[in-house]
Amino acid sequence: MTAAAAGAIGVIGAGAVGQSVAMLLAAGGWCESVRIVSRTGLSAQALVTDLEDMCQVIGSPVRAVHVVDPGQLASCEAVVVCPRAEFVNTSRTNVRMAGLNANAPVIASLARALAHYQGLVVMVTNPVDVMARLFAEVSDCPRVYGVGSNTDTARYRLTLARLLGVPVADVEGHVIGEHGDQAVVCASATRVNGRPVEVPVGRVRRELADRPAQINAGLGRTRCGPAGAVIAALRAGLGLEDRVVELSVNHARRWRGIPLRFTAGTPTVCLPRLAGAEARQLAAADVKLRDAYEPLARRHVPVRPSWMEKTAVTRTATRITTATQAVTVTSNTPVVTDWALRYFGPWWNATSTTTADDPRVIADVNPAKVTEIAQRVADHAHEETVYANTSMLVDRDDDGTVLASQPDDKLAYRAEPGGPLHIYGCEDISVALAAARLAREVVRGQLVADGWSILHASAVVRDGQADSAHLGRQGRREDHRGVPAGPGRLAAAGQ
């Protein structure tokens, strides 16, 4: 018999989704056992008995086990969290938010029972984006993901394929942000057979809202779709399958659904480019989810862990190269490195990289560091200047370390002799702008130290004609055709 690809997987909750997940796991045959916990224990025991019958009939080697205490799931490779508190949902809008206050105590209690659990956690309980964050911050578990956007994306592709009369396999598109009324349809990035299409967004959104309502009307609750999303998340997160899955995750200190590309269990963000309206919708969803979470945090997170440096997503990097010099920008949010890629790409060589060897600029979203550095600068004798049209306070230590704060922009800086430049901010866009400005200056400084002259011009006159100025090689400037154009070492300053 072939050995199971994964060990034990825990399922908390034996309701509609819990039953479906447990059945798929038991029938799938790729895990060693399914351990099931429920609030009263009666439903968990009944589900185990039912699964035993099924496994015997189909010859599945997976064992179903009833577990009394959620803490006993700590030895599992992954835990699926899908309990639902008892409440009556009468909402017609923001339906998934209706269980916010009822489900939060249940999720917080489970998080405490699994404090510091190091395995994979997949959250199903609604509102899933908020509950995933609550579980993560109470438990301090490093790998917590919420399903929701994956189901939304599947529904979007099915709906669009039907409306356009094409096979669903030909549709590439995502739904991100909130799993709820403010889900963002990434219409501008949607492709059919690799080509852009006109997406009837209004009609699509109506059908996305109607689809779960139709299921609930006939079955009482959605189950198979979310269960399928759970299995996809488990197989990707456990490294059993390389694929893209839309999951709610701690991305740039915002818990929201985004596409993650899993390779051997390691996720990287593959967020599509958004049109202006879509970016604003995503920002609005972020605000809504944040406002829903904050009151829960005050009630259920006694001492809030520092999540400013933590993320379930790997750090990203952009390498900027020109002439003889290069600078790598790294960040805990891809917004910063993507911005650098777009900013420097048209006139210097900029490439994304998964490594960050000797980064010269480290730009992170980290409000705690902003506060810490601002306080330290304010407590010491400091200089005041203006940088980027904003007041900057600067403090220099005896060892050459420079600390700076821009209170109006909520930015802070730290530079040590011979070390990288650290930039901290409260919002990803402001950090991205600061990183681009200073990375440019770092490159310019290196070029000057290497003997180059910097021209803030895009063309020079040679033989009575204007030629585009490019970076010179071997001590000579070249025109746009690669022809040496006179002595000296000149470099275009950029824009």
Coordinates of C-alpha atoms in Angstrom, one line a residue:
M1 CA 0.0 0.0 0.0
T2 CA 1.3 3.4 -0.9
A3 CA 2.2 5.5 2.1
A4 CA 0.1 8.6 2.8
A5 CA 1.4 11.8 1.5
A6 CA 0.5 13.7 4.6
G7 CA 0.0 12.8 8.3
A8 CA -3.0 13.7 10.5
I9 CA -5.3 16.6 9.6
G10 CA -7.6 18.0 12.2
V11 CA -11.1 19.3 11.5
I12 CA -12.8 21.5 14.0
G13 CA -16.6 21.6 13.5
A14 CA -18.9 18.9 12.2
G15 CA -21.4 21.0 10.5
A16 CA -22.1 21.3 6.7
V17 CA -18.6 22.3 5.7
G18 CA -16.8 20.2 8.3
Q19 CA -18.7 17.1 7.1
S20 CA -17.8 17.8 3.5
V21 CA -14.1 18.5 4.2
A22 CA -13.8 15.3 6.4
M23 CA -15.5 13.2 3.7
L24 CA -13.2 14.6 1.0
L25 CA -10.1 13.9 3.1
A26 CA -11.2 10.4 4.0
A27 CA -12.1 9.5 0.5
G28 CA -9.0 11.2 -1.0
G29 CA -6.6 8.7 0.6
W30 CA -3.7 11.1 0.7
C31 CA -3.6 11.8 4.5
E32 CA -3.0 9.3 7.3
S33 CA -6.0 10.2 9.4
V34 CA -8.7 12.8 10.0
R35 CA -9.2 13.9 13.6
I36 CA -12.5 15.6 14.3
V37 CA -13.6 17.9 17.1
S38 CA -17.0 19.5 17.6
R39 CA -18.6 21.6 20.3
T40 CA -20.7 18.9 22.0
G41 CA -18.8 15.9 20.8
L42 CA -22.0 14.1 19.6
S43 CA -21.8 15.3 16.0
A44 CA -18.0 14.6 15.9
Q45 CA -18.6 11.0 17.1
A46 CA -21.5 10.5 14.7
L47 CA -19.4 11.9 11.7
V48 CA -16.5 9.5 12.6
T49 CA -18.8 6.5 12.6
D50 CA -20.3 7.6 9.3
L51 CA -16.8 8.0 7.8
E52 CA -15.7 4.6 9.1
D53 CA -18.5 3.1 7.1
M54 CA -17.6 5.0 4.0
C55 CA -13.9 4.1 4.2
Q56 CA -14.7 0.5 4.6
V57 CA -16.9 0.5 1.6
I58 CA -14.5 2.3 -0.7
G59 CA -11.3 0.7 0.7
S60 CA -9.8 4.0 1.9
P61 CA -6.8 3.6 4.3
V62 CA -7.6 6.9 6.0
R63 CA -8.6 6.6 9.7
A64 CA -11.3 8.8 11.2
V65 CA -10.7 9.7 14.8
H66 CA -12.9 11.5 17.4
V67 CA -10.9 13.9 19.4
V68 CA -12.4 15.6 22.5
D69 CA -10.0 18.6 23.1
P70 CA -8.9 20.9 20.2
G71 CA -5.5 21.1 21.9
Q72 CA -5.0 17.5 21.0
L73 CA -4.8 18.6 17.3
A74 CA -1.4 20.2 17.9
S75 CA 0.4 17.2 16.5
C76 CA -1.6 17.4 13.2
E77 CA 0.1 18.7 10.0
A78 CA -2.8 20.9 9.4
V79 CA -6.0 22.0 11.1
V80 CA -9.2 23.1 9.4
V81 CA -11.3 25.6 11.5
C82 CA -15.0 25.6 10.5
P83 CA -17.2 25.8 13.6
R84 CA -20.3 28.0 13.5
A85 CA -21.8 29.6 16.6
E86 CA -25.6 29.4 17.1
F87 CA -27.2 32.6 15.7
V88 CA -30.0 33.5 13.3
N89 CA -28.8 35.3 10.2
T90 CA -31.5 37.6 9.0
S91 CA -29.2 39.9 7.0
R92 CA -29.9 40.6 3.3
T93 CA -26.6 42.5 2.8
N94 CA -23.2 41.8 4.3
V95 CA -24.6 38.3 5.0
R96 CA -21.2 36.8 5.8
M97 CA -20.5 39.6 8.4
A98 CA -23.6 38.7 10.4
G99 CA -21.8 36.1 12.4
L100 CA -19.0 38.5 13.4
N101 CA -19.7 38.9 17.1
A102 CA -21.2 35.4 17.6
N103 CA -18.3 33.5 16.0
A104 CA -15.4 35.6 17.3
P105 CA -15.4 34.2 20.9
V106 CA -15.5 30.7 19.5
I107 CA -12.5 31.3 17.2
A108 CA -10.6 33.2 19.9
S109 CA -11.1 30.2 22.3
L110 CA -9.8 27.7 19.7
A111 CA -6.8 30.0 19.0
R112 CA -5.9 29.9 22.6
A113 CA -6.2 26.1 22.7
L114 CA -3.8 25.9 19.7
A115 CA -1.4 28.7 20.8
H116 CA 1.9 28.7 18.9
Y117 CA 0.8 25.8 16.7
Q118 CA 3.4 25.5 13.9
G119 CA 1.3 23.6 11.3
L120 CA -1.0 24.9 8.6
V121 CA -4.3 26.5 9.7
V122 CA -7.1 26.9 7.1
M123 CA -10.0 29.1 8.3
V124 CA -13.5 28.6 7.0
T125 CA -15.7 30.3 9.6
N126 CA -17.3 33.6 8.4
P127 CA -16.5 36.4 8.1
V128 CA -13.5 34.4 7.0
D129 CA -11.0 37.3 6.5
V130 CA -11.6 38.7 10.0
M131 CA -11.7 35.3 11.7
A132 CA -8.4 34.2 10.0
R133 CA -6.7 37.3 11.4
L134 CA -8.3 36.9 14.8
F135 CA -7.1 33.3 15.0
A136 CA -3.6 34.2 13.8
E137 CA -3.1 37.1 16.3
V138 CA -4.5 35.3 19.3
S139 CA -2.7 32.0 18.6
D140 CA 0.6 33.5 17.2
C141 CA 0.5 30.7 14.6
P142 CA 2.7 31.5 11.6
R143 CA 0.7 29.9 8.8
V144 CA -3.0 30.9 8.9
Y145 CA -5.0 31.2 5.7
G146 CA -8.7 31.9 5.1
V147 CA -10.7 30.4 2.3
G148 CA -13.3 32.5 0.5
S149 CA -11.7 34.3 -2.4
N150 CA -10.9 30.9 -3.9
T151 CA -14.6 30.0 -4.0
D152 CA -15.4 33.5 -5.3
T153 CA -12.8 33.1 -8.1
A154 CA -14.2 29.7 -9.1
R155 CA -17.7 31.2 -9.2
Y156 CA -16.5 34.2 -11.2
R157 CA -14.8 31.9 -13.8
L158 CA -17.9 29.7 -14.1
T159 CA -20.2 32.7 -14.5
L160 CA -18.0 34.5 -17.0
A161 CA -17.5 31.4 -19.1
R162 CA -21.3 30.9 -19.3
L163 CA -21.9 34.6 -20.2
L164 CA -19.3 34.6 -22.9
G165 CA -20.0 31.1 -24.2
V166 CA -16.5 29.8 -23.7
P167 CA -15.1 26.8 -21.8
V168 CA -14.3 27.7 -18.2
A169 CA -10.8 26.3 -18.7
D170 CA -10.1 29.3 -21.1
V171 CA -11.0 31.9 -18.4
E172 CA -8.2 33.4 -16.3
G173 CA -9.3 35.8 -13.6
H174 CA -9.5 36.5 -9.9
V175 CA -11.8 37.8 -7.2
I176 CA -9.8 39.3 -4.3
G177 CA -10.2 41.4 -1.2
E178 CA -13.2 40.6 1.1
H179 CA -15.1 37.4 0.9
G180 CA -18.4 39.4 0.9
D181 CA -20.2 42.3 -0.6
Q182 CA -17.0 44.3 -1.3
A183 CA -15.2 41.5 -3.1
V184 CA -13.1 42.9 -6.0
V185 CA -13.6 41.5 -9.4
C186 CA -10.3 41.9 -11.2
A187 CA -11.9 42.5 -14.6
S188 CA -9.0 44.5 -16.1
A189 CA -6.7 41.6 -15.6
T190 CA -9.1 38.9 -16.8
R191 CA -8.1 37.0 -19.9
V192 CA -9.9 34.5 -22.1
N193 CA -7.5 32.4 -24.2
G194 CA -4.8 34.8 -23.1
R195 CA -6.6 37.9 -24.5
P196 CA -8.3 40.8 -22.6
V197 CA -12.1 40.7 -22.7
E198 CA -15.0 43.1 -21.9
V199 CA -16.3 41.8 -18.6
P200 CA -20.0 42.7 -17.7
V201 CA -19.0 43.5 -14.1
G202 CA -22.4 44.5 -12.9
R203 CA -24.1 41.4 -14.2
V204 CA -21.2 39.2 -12.9
R205 CA -21.4 40.8 -9.4
R206 CA -25.2 40.1 -9.2
E207 CA -24.7 36.5 -10.2
L208 CA -21.9 36.1 -7.7
A209 CA -24.3 37.3 -5.0
D210 CA -27.2 35.1 -6.2
R211 CA -25.2 31.9 -6.5
P212 CA -24.7 31.2 -2.8
A213 CA -28.2 32.4 -2.1
Q214 CA -29.5 29.8 -4.5
I215 CA -27.5 27.1 -2.8
N216 CA -28.7 28.2 0.7
A217 CA -32.3 28.3 -0.5
G218 CA -32.2 24.6 -1.5
L219 CA -29.7 23.1 0.9
G220 CA -29.7 25.4 3.9
R221 CA -26.0 26.1 3.6
T222 CA -23.1 26.1 1.1
R223 CA -20.8 23.1 1.7
C224 CA -19.2 21.5 -1.4
G225 CA -17.6 24.7 -2.9
P226 CA -16.0 25.8 0.4
A227 CA -14.9 22.3 1.1
G228 CA -13.2 22.1 -2.3
A229 CA -11.4 25.4 -1.5
V230 CA -10.2 23.9 1.7
I231 CA -8.7 20.8 0.0
A232 CA -7.0 23.1 -2.6
A233 CA -5.5 25.2 0.3
L234 CA -4.3 22.1 2.2
R235 CA -2.7 20.4 -0.8
A236 CA -0.9 23.6 -1.8
G237 CA 0.1 24.6 1.7
L238 CA 1.4 21.2 2.6
G239 CA 3.5 21.1 -0.6
L240 CA 1.6 18.3 -2.2
E241 CA 0.6 20.3 -5.3
D242 CA 2.1 23.4 -6.9
R243 CA -0.7 25.8 -7.9
V244 CA -2.2 29.3 -7.4
V245 CA -4.9 29.5 -4.7
E246 CA -6.7 32.7 -3.7
L247 CA -6.6 32.9 0.1
S248 CA -7.0 35.5 2.8
V249 CA -3.5 36.2 4.2
N250 CA -1.5 38.8 6.1
H251 CA -0.4 40.8 3.2
A252 CA 1.2 44.2 3.9
R253 CA -0.5 44.1 7.3
R254 CA -3.9 43.8 5.7
W255 CA -5.8 40.5 5.9
R256 CA -7.4 40.1 2.5
G257 CA -7.9 37.5 -0.2
I258 CA -5.2 37.5 -2.8
P259 CA -3.7 35.0 -5.2
L260 CA -0.8 33.0 -3.8
R261 CA 1.5 30.9 -6.0
F262 CA 2.6 27.8 -3.9
T263 CA 5.8 26.1 -4.8
A264 CA 6.7 23.1 -2.6
G265 CA 4.5 24.6 0.1
T266 CA 6.0 28.1 0.0
P267 CA 3.7 31.0 -1.1
T268 CA 4.6 34.1 -3.1
V269 CA 2.1 36.8 -4.0
C270 CA 0.9 37.0 -7.6
L271 CA -1.5 39.9 -7.3
P272 CA -2.8 41.0 -10.7
R273 CA -2.4 44.6 -11.8
L274 CA -5.5 46.5 -10.9
A275 CA -7.3 49.3 -12.7
G276 CA -7.8 52.5 -10.7
A277 CA -11.4 51.7 -9.8
E278 CA -10.4 48.2 -8.7
A279 CA -7.5 49.5 -6.5
R280 CA -10.0 51.9 -4.8
Q281 CA -12.4 49.0 -4.3
L282 CA -9.6 47.0 -2.7
A283 CA -8.7 49.9 -0.4
A284 CA -12.3 50.2 0.6
A285 CA -12.5 46.5 1.4
D286 CA -9.3 46.8 3.5
V287 CA -10.9 49.6 5.5
K288 CA -14.1 47.6 6.0
L289 CA -12.2 44.5 7.3
R290 CA -10.0 46.6 9.5
D291 CA -12.9 48.4 11.1
A292 CA -14.7 45.0 11.7
Y293 CA -11.6 43.5 13.3
E294 CA -10.4 46.3 15.6
P295 CA -13.3 46.0 18.2
L296 CA -12.7 42.2 18.3
A297 CA -9.0 42.7 18.9
R298 CA -9.7 44.9 21.9
R299 CA -12.0 42.2 23.4
H300 CA -10.1 39.0 22.5
V301 CA -6.4 39.8 22.1
P302 CA -5.2 40.8 25.6
V303 CA -1.6 41.6 24.5
R304 CA -1.4 42.1 20.8
P305 CA 1.7 40.5 19.3
S306 CA 3.9 42.5 17.0
W307 CA 2.8 41.6 13.5
M308 CA 4.6 44.5 11.8
E309 CA 7.5 42.3 10.7
K310 CA 5.4 39.1 10.3
T311 CA 3.7 37.9 7.2
A312 CA 2.7 34.6 5.8
V313 CA 4.2 35.7 2.5
T314 CA 7.9 35.7 1.7
R315 CA 9.8 39.0 1.4
T316 CA 10.1 40.4 -2.1
A317 CA 13.0 42.1 -3.8
T318 CA 13.8 44.3 -6.9
R319 CA 17.3 44.7 -8.2
I320 CA 18.1 47.9 -10.0
T321 CA 21.2 47.8 -12.3
T322 CA 22.8 50.6 -14.3
A323 CA 26.3 50.9 -15.8
T324 CA 28.7 49.4 -13.2
Q325 CA 26.4 49.6 -10.1
A326 CA 23.4 47.8 -8.7
V327 CA 21.1 48.3 -5.7
T328 CA 18.6 45.8 -4.3
V329 CA 15.4 47.0 -2.7
T330 CA 13.7 44.5 -0.4
S331 CA 10.4 44.8 1.5
N332 CA 7.8 42.9 3.5
T333 CA 5.2 44.0 1.0
P334 CA 5.3 43.5 -2.8
V335 CA 3.7 46.9 -3.2
V336 CA 7.1 48.5 -2.6
T337 CA 9.2 46.3 -4.8
D338 CA 6.6 46.3 -7.6
W339 CA 6.6 50.1 -7.5
A340 CA 10.4 50.2 -7.8
L341 CA 10.1 47.8 -10.7
R342 CA 7.7 50.0 -12.6
Y343 CA 9.5 53.2 -11.6
F344 CA 13.0 52.2 -12.6
G345 CA 12.2 49.8 -15.4
P346 CA 11.7 52.4 -18.3
W347 CA 15.2 54.0 -17.8
W348 CA 17.4 51.7 -15.7
N349 CA 17.4 48.0 -15.6
A350 CA 15.1 46.7 -12.9
T351 CA 14.2 43.0 -12.3
S352 CA 12.3 41.1 -9.7
T353 CA 14.3 38.6 -7.7
T354 CA 13.6 36.0 -5.1
T355 CA 16.9 36.6 -3.4
A356 CA 18.0 39.7 -1.6
D357 CA 21.8 39.4 -1.4
D358 CA 23.3 42.4 0.3
P359 CA 20.2 44.7 0.0
R360 CA 21.1 48.4 0.1
V361 CA 17.5 49.6 0.7
I362 CA 15.1 47.8 3.1
A363 CA 11.7 49.4 3.0
D364 CA 9.0 47.9 5.3
V365 CA 5.6 48.7 6.5
N366 CA 6.1 48.8 10.3
P367 CA 4.3 51.4 12.3
A368 CA 6.0 50.3 15.5
K369 CA 9.4 51.2 14.1
V370 CA 8.1 54.6 12.9
T371 CA 6.9 55.4 16.4
E372 CA 10.1 54.1 18.0
I373 CA 12.5 56.1 15.7
A374 CA 10.3 59.2 15.9
Q375 CA 10.4 59.2 19.7
R376 CA 14.1 58.6 19.8
V377 CA 14.8 61.5 17.4
A378 CA 12.5 63.8 19.4
D379 CA 14.2 62.9 22.7
H380 CA 17.6 64.0 21.4
A381 CA 19.1 67.1 20.0
H382 CA 18.3 67.0 16.3
E383 CA 18.4 69.0 13.1
E384 CA 15.3 70.0 11.1
T385 CA 15.3 70.2 7.4
V386 CA 13.0 69.8 4.4
Y387 CA 13.1 66.7 2.3
A388 CA 10.6 65.7 -0.5
N389 CA 8.6 68.9 0.5
T390 CA 8.1 67.6 4.0
S391 CA 9.7 68.5 7.3
M392 CA 12.4 66.0 8.4
L393 CA 14.0 65.7 11.8
V394 CA 17.5 64.2 11.8
D395 CA 19.6 62.8 14.7
R396 CA 23.2 61.6 14.3
D397 CA 24.8 59.2 16.8
D398 CA 28.5 59.2 17.7
D399 CA 29.0 55.9 15.9
G400 CA 27.8 57.5 12.6
T401 CA 24.2 56.1 12.7
V402 CA 21.7 58.5 11.3
L403 CA 18.0 58.4 12.4
A404 CA 15.4 60.5 10.7
S405 CA 11.7 61.0 11.1
Q406 CA 9.0 62.7 8.9
P407 CA 6.0 62.9 11.2
D408 CA 3.7 64.4 8.6
D409 CA 4.3 61.4 6.2
K410 CA 4.6 58.9 9.1
L411 CA 8.0 57.7 7.8
A412 CA 11.2 56.9 9.6
Y413 CA 14.7 56.1 8.4
R414 CA 17.8 54.4 9.9
A415 CA 21.3 54.3 8.2
E416 CA 24.4 52.8 9.7
P417 CA 27.9 53.3 8.3
G418 CA 28.5 50.5 5.8
G419 CA 25.1 49.1 6.3
P420 CA 21.8 49.2 4.3
L421 CA 19.3 52.1 4.5
H422 CA 16.2 51.2 6.4
I423 CA 12.9 52.9 5.6
Y424 CA 9.8 52.4 7.7
G425 CA 6.3 53.6 7.2
C426 CA 2.6 53.1 8.1
E427 CA 1.2 52.8 4.6
D428 CA 2.6 50.8 1.7
I429 CA 2.3 53.5 -0.9
S430 CA 4.2 56.1 1.1
V431 CA 7.0 53.6 1.8
A432 CA 7.1 52.7 -1.9
L433 CA 7.6 56.4 -2.9
A434 CA 10.3 56.9 -0.2
A435 CA 12.1 53.7 -1.3
A436 CA 12.1 54.7 -5.0
R437 CA 13.5 58.2 -4.2
L438 CA 16.3 57.0 -2.0
A439 CA 17.2 53.9 -4.1
R440 CA 17.7 56.4 -7.0
E441 CA 20.0 58.5 -4.8
V442 CA 21.9 55.3 -3.7
V443 CA 22.5 54.4 -7.3
R444 CA 23.6 57.9 -8.2
G445 CA 26.0 58.1 -5.2
Q446 CA 27.6 54.8 -6.2
L447 CA 28.0 56.0 -9.8
V448 CA 29.6 59.3 -8.7
A449 CA 32.0 57.3 -6.4
D450 CA 32.9 55.1 -9.4
G451 CA 33.9 58.2 -11.5
W452 CA 30.7 58.7 -13.4
S453 CA 29.2 62.1 -14.1
I454 CA 25.4 62.4 -13.7
L455 CA 23.4 64.3 -16.4
H456 CA 19.8 65.2 -15.8
A457 CA 19.0 65.0 -19.5
S458 CA 17.7 62.5 -21.9
A459 CA 19.7 63.7 -25.0
V460 CA 22.9 65.4 -26.0
V461 CA 23.9 67.2 -29.2
R462 CA 26.6 65.6 -31.3
D463 CA 27.4 66.7 -34.8
G464 CA 24.5 69.1 -34.7
Q465 CA 22.0 66.3 -33.9
A466 CA 20.4 65.2 -30.7
D467 CA 21.0 61.7 -29.6
S468 CA 19.5 59.8 -26.6
A469 CA 22.0 59.6 -23.8
H470 CA 22.7 56.1 -22.6
L471 CA 25.1 54.8 -20.0
G472 CA 28.6 54.6 -21.3
R473 CA 30.9 51.6 -21.2
Q474 CA 34.7 51.6 -20.8
G475 CA 34.8 55.2 -19.9
R476 CA 32.8 56.5 -22.9
R477 CA 29.2 57.6 -23.4
E478 CA 27.2 55.8 -26.1
D479 CA 24.3 57.2 -28.1
H480 CA 21.1 55.3 -28.6
R481 CA 22.7 53.2 -31.4
G482 CA 25.5 52.0 -29.1
V483 CA 28.1 54.2 -30.8
P484 CA 30.8 55.7 -28.5
A485 CA 30.2 59.4 -28.3
G486 CA 33.2 61.2 -26.9
P487 CA 35.4 60.8 -23.8
G488 CA 34.3 60.8 -20.2
R489 CA 31.9 58.7 -18.1
L490 CA 28.4 60.0 -18.3
A491 CA 25.1 58.5 -17.0
A492 CA 21.5 59.5 -17.5
A493 CA 20.1 60.7 -14.3
G494 CA 16.7 59.2 -14.8
Q495 CA 13.3 60.9 -14.3

